[in-house]
mmCIF file of C-alpha atoms in Angstrom:
data_model
loop_
_atom_site.group_PDB
_atom_site.id
_atom_site.type_symbol
_atom_site.label_atom_id
_atom_site.label_comp_id
_atom_site.label_asym_id
_atom_site.label_seq_id
_atom_site.Cartn_x
_atom_site.Cartn_y
_atom_site.Cartn_z
ATOM 1 C CA MET A 201 -19.301 -14.073 -5.732
ATOM 2 C CA ILE A 202 -16.850 -11.456 -4.446
ATOM 3 C CA GLY A 203 -14.344 -12.988 -6.853
ATOM 4 C CA ARG A 204 -16.790 -12.287 -9.698
ATOM 5 C CA MET A 205 -17.163 -8.701 -8.497
ATOM 6 C CA LEU A 206 -13.382 -8.381 -8.466
ATOM 7 C CA SER A 207 -13.344 -9.541 -12.093
ATOM 8 C CA VAL A 208 -15.880 -6.823 -12.905
ATOM 9 C CA GLU A 209 -13.760 -4.223 -11.111
ATOM 10 C CA LEU A 210 -10.713 -5.313 -13.086
ATOM 11 C CA LEU A 211 -12.660 -4.838 -16.309
ATOM 12 C CA LYS A 212 -13.661 -1.332 -15.212
ATOM 13 C CA ILE A 213 -10.039 -0.235 -14.778
ATOM 14 C CA ARG A 214 -8.797 -1.834 -17.994
ATOM 15 C CA ARG A 215 -8.487 1.566 -19.671
ATOM 16 C CA LYS A 216 -7.872 3.560 -16.519
ATOM 17 C CA LEU A 217 -4.592 4.721 -15.012
ATOM 18 C CA LEU A 218 -4.864 2.610 -11.877
ATOM 19 C CA TRP A 219 -2.382 -0.047 -13.022
ATOM 20 C CA MET A 220 0.055 2.682 -14.008
ATOM 21 C CA LEU A 221 -0.437 4.327 -10.624
ATOM 22 C CA ALA A 222 0.222 1.014 -8.867
ATOM 23 C CA ALA A 223 3.492 0.691 -10.789
ATOM 24 C CA LEU A 224 4.496 4.318 -10.330
ATOM 25 C CA GLY A 225 5.231 3.994 -6.612
ATOM 26 C CA PRO A 226 7.835 1.200 -6.752
ATOM 27 C CA VAL A 227 9.328 2.537 -9.997
ATOM 28 C CA GLY A 228 9.684 5.965 -8.395
ATOM 29 C CA VAL A 229 11.256 4.550 -5.229
ATOM 30 C CA ILE A 230 13.834 2.508 -7.139
ATOM 31 C CA GLY A 231 14.418 5.323 -9.613
ATOM 32 C CA LEU A 232 15.285 7.720 -6.793
ATOM 33 C CA GLN A 233 17.579 5.132 -5.249
ATOM 34 C CA ALA A 234 19.281 4.659 -8.618
ATOM 35 C CA VAL A 235 20.031 8.376 -8.607
ATOM 36 C CA ASN A 236 21.121 8.146 -4.964
ATOM 37 C CA TYR A 237 23.588 5.352 -5.705
ATOM 38 C CA GLY A 238 24.734 7.044 -8.880
ATOM 39 C CA LEU A 239 25.676 10.197 -6.984
ATOM 40 C CA ARG A 240 26.882 8.657 -3.708
ATOM 41 C CA TYR A 241 28.062 5.196 -4.672
ATOM 42 C CA ASP A 242 31.505 5.454 -3.068
ATOM 43 C CA TYR A 243 30.096 6.864 0.170
ATOM 44 C CA LEU A 244 27.360 4.226 0.405
ATOM 45 C CA MET A 245 29.782 1.408 -0.339
ATOM 46 C CA LYS A 246 32.071 2.675 2.391
ATOM 47 C CA LEU A 247 29.127 2.946 4.775
ATOM 48 C CA TYR A 248 27.656 -0.477 3.964
ATOM 49 C CA GLY A 249 30.702 -2.191 2.508
ATOM 50 C CA ASP A 250 30.350 -5.274 4.686
ATOM 51 C CA SER A 251 26.644 -5.704 3.909
ATOM 52 C CA PRO A 252 25.709 -3.927 0.652
ATOM 53 C CA TRP A 253 22.325 -5.636 0.440
ATOM 54 C CA GLU A 254 21.414 -4.391 3.913
ATOM 55 C CA GLY A 255 22.370 -0.894 2.856
ATOM 56 C CA LEU A 256 20.232 -1.078 -0.264
ATOM 57 C CA LEU A 257 17.244 -2.343 1.710
ATOM 58 C CA ARG A 258 17.608 0.475 4.231
ATOM 59 C CA GLN A 259 17.758 3.069 1.496
ATOM 60 C CA VAL A 260 14.744 1.616 -0.314
ATOM 61 C CA GLY A 261 12.796 1.301 2.946
ATOM 62 C CA SER A 262 13.251 4.994 3.729
ATOM 63 C CA LEU A 263 11.206 5.920 0.644
ATOM 64 C CA MET A 264 8.918 2.913 0.457
ATOM 65 C CA LEU A 265 6.743 3.722 3.470
ATOM 66 C CA PRO A 266 5.646 7.256 2.458
ATOM 67 C CA ALA A 267 4.993 5.928 -1.048
ATOM 68 C CA LEU A 268 2.855 3.132 0.407
ATOM 69 C CA PHE A 269 0.696 5.525 2.433
ATOM 70 C CA ILE A 270 0.006 7.990 -0.362
ATOM 71 C CA GLY A 271 -0.338 5.161 -2.878
ATOM 72 C CA LEU A 272 -3.050 3.350 -0.933
ATOM 73 C CA ALA A 273 -5.022 6.572 -0.607
ATOM 74 C CA LEU A 274 -4.838 7.289 -4.343
ATOM 75 C CA VAL A 275 -5.656 3.728 -5.368
ATOM 76 C CA ALA A 276 -8.728 3.561 -3.104
ATOM 77 C CA SER A 277 -9.928 6.998 -4.204
ATOM 78 C CA MET A 278 -9.550 6.310 -7.926
ATOM 79 C CA SER A 279 -11.211 2.913 -7.596
ATOM 80 C CA ALA A 280 -14.300 4.294 -5.858
ATOM 81 C CA GLY A 281 -14.230 7.407 -8.043
ATOM 82 C CA ILE A 282 -15.311 5.355 -11.062
ATOM 83 C CA GLU A 283 -18.835 5.100 -9.612
ATOM 84 C CA HIS A 284 -18.846 8.526 -7.982
ATOM 85 C CA GLN A 285 -17.966 10.349 -11.203
ATOM 86 C CA ALA A 286 -20.576 8.466 -13.198
ATOM 87 C CA GLY A 287 -23.219 8.672 -10.464
ATOM 88 C CA ALA A 288 -23.575 4.925 -10.831
ATOM 89 C CA TRP A 289 -23.926 3.667 -7.257
ATOM 90 C CA LYS A 290 -27.723 3.299 -7.448
ATOM 91 C CA GLN A 291 -27.484 1.446 -10.744
ATOM 92 C CA LEU A 292 -24.764 -0.805 -9.362
ATOM 93 C CA LEU A 293 -26.707 -1.658 -6.221
ATOM 94 C CA ALA A 294 -29.874 -2.269 -8.256
ATOM 95 C CA LEU A 295 -28.153 -5.246 -9.863
ATOM 96 C CA PRO A 296 -28.598 -8.747 -8.348
ATOM 97 C CA VAL A 297 -25.594 -8.334 -6.081
ATOM 98 C CA THR A 298 -25.359 -7.720 -2.354
ATOM 99 C CA ARG A 299 -23.743 -4.726 -0.738
ATOM 100 C CA LEU A 300 -21.174 -7.063 0.763
ATOM 101 C CA GLN A 301 -20.161 -8.169 -2.725
ATOM 102 C CA VAL A 302 -19.915 -4.575 -3.967
ATOM 103 C CA PHE A 303 -17.916 -3.445 -0.944
ATOM 104 C CA GLY A 304 -15.730 -6.548 -1.033
ATOM 105 C CA GLY A 305 -15.023 -6.141 -4.742
ATOM 106 C CA LYS A 306 -13.801 -2.564 -4.255
ATOM 107 C CA VAL A 307 -11.627 -3.501 -1.282
ATOM 108 C CA MET A 308 -10.204 -6.532 -3.070
ATOM 109 C CA LEU A 309 -9.288 -4.364 -6.040
ATOM 110 C CA SER A 310 -7.301 -1.992 -3.818
ATOM 111 C CA LEU A 311 -5.640 -4.907 -2.052
ATOM 112 C CA LEU A 312 -4.696 -6.533 -5.357
ATOM 113 C CA LEU A 313 -3.260 -3.346 -6.836
ATOM 114 C CA LEU A 314 -1.165 -2.638 -3.749
ATOM 115 C CA LEU A 315 -0.007 -6.246 -3.581
ATOM 116 C CA SER A 316 1.101 -5.908 -7.192
ATOM 117 C CA SER A 317 3.044 -2.786 -6.202
ATOM 118 C CA CYS A 318 4.800 -4.666 -3.417
ATOM 119 C CA THR A 319 5.699 -7.499 -5.787
ATOM 120 C CA LEU A 320 7.071 -5.062 -8.349
ATOM 121 C CA LEU A 321 9.111 -3.383 -5.620
ATOM 122 C CA LEU A 322 10.593 -6.763 -4.672
ATOM 123 C CA LEU A 323 11.613 -7.460 -8.272
ATOM 124 C CA LEU A 324 13.041 -3.979 -8.825
ATOM 125 C CA THR A 325 15.004 -4.084 -5.551
ATOM 126 C CA LEU A 326 16.471 -7.424 -6.515
ATOM 127 C CA GLY A 327 17.298 -6.192 -10.006
ATOM 128 C CA MET A 328 18.954 -3.036 -8.711
ATOM 129 C CA GLY A 329 21.142 -4.975 -6.299
ATOM 130 C CA LEU A 330 22.263 -7.344 -9.042
ATOM 131 C CA LEU A 331 22.963 -4.459 -11.445
ATOM 132 C CA LEU A 332 25.065 -2.770 -8.769
ATOM 133 C CA GLY A 333 27.167 -5.912 -8.635
ATOM 134 C CA PHE A 334 26.306 -7.066 -5.146
ATOM 135 C CA ASP A 335 27.798 -10.519 -5.514
ATOM 136 C CA SER A 336 27.212 -11.625 -1.936
ATOM 137 C CA GLN A 337 24.367 -14.047 -1.223
ATOM 138 C CA VAL A 338 20.987 -12.504 -1.953
ATOM 139 C CA PRO A 339 19.076 -12.060 1.346
ATOM 140 C CA TRP A 340 15.785 -13.401 0.063
ATOM 141 C CA ALA A 341 14.104 -13.477 3.465
ATOM 142 C CA GLU A 342 14.900 -9.816 4.128
ATOM 143 C CA ILE A 343 13.774 -8.702 0.683
ATOM 144 C CA VAL A 344 10.478 -10.571 1.007
ATOM 145 C CA ARG A 345 9.946 -9.258 4.532
ATOM 146 C CA GLN A 346 10.556 -5.666 3.505
ATOM 147 C CA SER A 347 8.314 -5.978 0.463
ATOM 148 C CA TYR A 348 5.283 -7.620 2.083
ATOM 149 C CA LEU A 349 5.204 -7.172 5.862
ATOM 150 C CA PRO A 350 4.636 -3.381 5.648
ATOM 151 C CA TYR A 351 1.715 -4.172 3.327
ATOM 152 C CA LEU A 352 0.139 -6.317 6.053
ATOM 153 C CA ALA A 353 0.926 -3.716 8.717
ATOM 154 C CA ALA A 354 -0.752 -1.030 6.588
ATOM 155 C CA LEU A 355 -4.003 -2.984 6.171
ATOM 156 C CA PRO A 356 -5.906 -0.743 8.650
ATOM 157 C CA PHE A 357 -5.172 2.229 6.410
ATOM 158 C CA ILE A 358 -6.090 0.360 3.221
ATOM 159 C CA ALA A 359 -9.385 -0.573 4.898
ATOM 160 C CA LEU A 360 -9.965 2.986 6.154
ATOM 161 C CA GLN A 361 -9.195 4.601 2.804
ATOM 162 C CA SER A 362 -11.412 2.122 0.959
ATOM 163 C CA TRP A 363 -14.264 2.768 3.393
ATOM 164 C CA LEU A 364 -14.008 6.562 3.197
ATOM 165 C CA SER A 365 -13.574 6.588 -0.568
ATOM 166 C CA ILE A 366 -16.631 4.394 -1.111
ATOM 167 C CA VAL A 367 -19.047 6.277 1.160
ATOM 168 C CA MET A 368 -17.943 9.835 0.281
ATOM 169 C CA ALA A 369 -18.630 11.309 -3.136
ATOM 170 C CA ASN A 370 -16.223 14.165 -2.457
ATOM 171 C CA GLN A 371 -12.769 12.603 -2.306
ATOM 172 C CA ALA A 372 -11.129 15.594 -0.616
ATOM 173 C CA LEU A 373 -11.443 14.162 2.903
ATOM 174 C CA PRO A 374 -10.204 10.637 2.045
ATOM 175 C CA LEU A 375 -7.198 12.095 0.229
ATOM 176 C CA THR A 376 -6.515 14.450 3.133
ATOM 177 C CA VAL A 377 -6.585 11.504 5.531
ATOM 178 C CA GLY A 378 -4.181 9.639 3.248
ATOM 179 C CA THR A 379 -1.804 12.595 3.049
ATOM 180 C CA LEU A 380 -1.890 12.974 6.820
ATOM 181 C CA GLY A 381 -1.051 9.279 7.167
ATOM 182 C CA MET A 382 1.942 9.726 4.867
ATOM 183 C CA VAL A 383 3.205 12.652 6.965
ATOM 184 C CA LEU A 384 2.710 10.792 10.249
ATOM 185 C CA SER A 385 4.532 7.745 8.885
ATOM 186 C CA MET A 386 7.677 9.867 8.529
ATOM 187 C CA PHE A 387 7.730 10.289 12.320
ATOM 188 C CA SER A 388 7.108 6.626 13.095
ATOM 189 C CA LEU A 389 10.300 6.302 15.140
ATOM 190 C CA LEU A 390 8.876 8.813 17.625
ATOM 191 C CA MET A 391 5.563 6.980 18.060
ATOM 192 C CA PRO A 392 4.662 4.519 20.805
ATOM 193 C CA VAL A 393 4.314 0.937 19.663
ATOM 194 C CA TRP A 394 0.511 0.981 19.875
ATOM 195 C CA MET A 395 0.063 3.666 17.180
ATOM 196 C CA PRO A 396 -0.816 2.039 13.821
ATOM 197 C CA TRP A 397 1.063 4.675 11.791
ATOM 198 C CA GLY A 398 4.296 3.223 13.141
ATOM 199 C CA TRP A 399 3.496 -0.415 12.371
ATOM 200 C CA PRO A 400 4.652 -0.451 8.711
ATOM 201 C CA ASP A 401 8.016 0.965 9.774
ATOM 202 C CA ARG A 402 8.294 -1.579 12.586
ATOM 203 C CA ALA A 403 7.492 -4.296 10.065
ATOM 204 C CA VAL A 404 10.653 -3.253 8.193
ATOM 205 C CA ARG A 405 13.125 -2.315 10.873
ATOM 206 C CA SER A 406 12.291 -3.907 14.197
ATOM 207 C CA ALA A 407 12.748 -7.346 15.697
ATOM 208 C CA ASP A 408 8.977 -7.639 16.256
ATOM 209 C CA ALA A 409 8.153 -7.246 12.561
ATOM 210 C CA LEU A 410 5.766 -10.195 12.589
ATOM 211 C CA GLN A 411 3.901 -8.745 15.555
ATOM 212 C CA ALA A 412 3.494 -5.426 13.737
ATOM 213 C CA ALA A 413 2.225 -7.205 10.621
ATOM 214 C CA GLY A 414 -0.158 -9.338 12.690
ATOM 215 C CA SER A 415 -1.493 -6.277 14.498
ATOM 216 C CA GLY A 416 -2.078 -4.583 11.161
ATOM 217 C CA LEU A 417 -3.929 -7.605 9.823
ATOM 218 C CA ALA A 418 -6.187 -7.843 12.888
ATOM 219 C CA LEU A 419 -7.005 -4.127 12.994
ATOM 220 C CA GLY A 420 -7.483 -4.075 9.237
ATOM 221 C CA VAL A 421 -10.161 -6.768 9.462
ATOM 222 C CA LEU A 422 -11.901 -4.829 12.249
ATOM 223 C CA VAL A 423 -11.896 -1.580 10.243
ATOM 224 C CA LEU A 424 -13.260 -3.440 7.228
ATOM 225 C CA LEU A 425 -16.134 -4.840 9.294
ATOM 226 C CA ILE A 426 -16.976 -1.381 10.634
ATOM 227 C CA GLY A 427 -16.721 0.112 7.152
ATOM 228 C CA TYR A 428 -19.009 -2.515 5.661
ATOM 229 C CA ALA A 429 -21.555 -2.077 8.483
ATOM 230 C CA HIS A 430 -21.665 1.648 7.667
ATOM 231 C CA PHE A 431 -21.910 1.073 3.906
ATOM 232 C CA ALA A 432 -24.675 -1.523 4.359
ATOM 233 C CA ARG A 433 -26.892 1.065 6.088
ATOM 234 C CA LYS A 434 -25.978 4.130 4.039
ATOM 235 C CA ASP A 435 -28.274 5.620 1.406
ATOM 236 C CA VAL A 436 -26.503 6.110 -1.909
ATOM 237 C CA SER A 437 -27.120 8.597 -4.650
#
């Protein structure tokens, strides 16, 4: 039934800007790197001459993580904002659907949109490397890891932003939390390993990338359960 609710959510955003927003992040990241390579190509080739693909992935990764944090906040807020702006939560919950299905449909929509962003980033990174003439063997494993493991590591924040955006009519606080997460992610190298804001970066750069992704998945499920428990008991207007 959650799958049916997801289908309904997809119909709701058919004429919205959410798909464009999901594409804007990876397009912006690769666009900025295109400018970066256009202006500093010789320097970057000298710096990463022995491993040009590694250099490209490092450059893309430096912009990808802040984009992921602010993107997940905007996607969750705009998804929940459809009901908040129309004052339609009571009407929605009066339908023959459970609160679990409603909550799950909203969360699944955010997860799907962000997964689409990660997939688009993978394709654009690959395309940029090929256009730059990197004729060495394509490091598929590294490209896939960089595109998807940070997504898993960021699941606690996707869950948190979905929860806050659903239960709060005023989206100022959820967006503030998302902006704060983006800022904190820029200092991830200074954080101890137990802080979740550093997990997406560890999923890109560290040897324990799988551990960071697994930690994000586990904490994300826990946050989702707490968020649903709150939503299930909350009065809506």
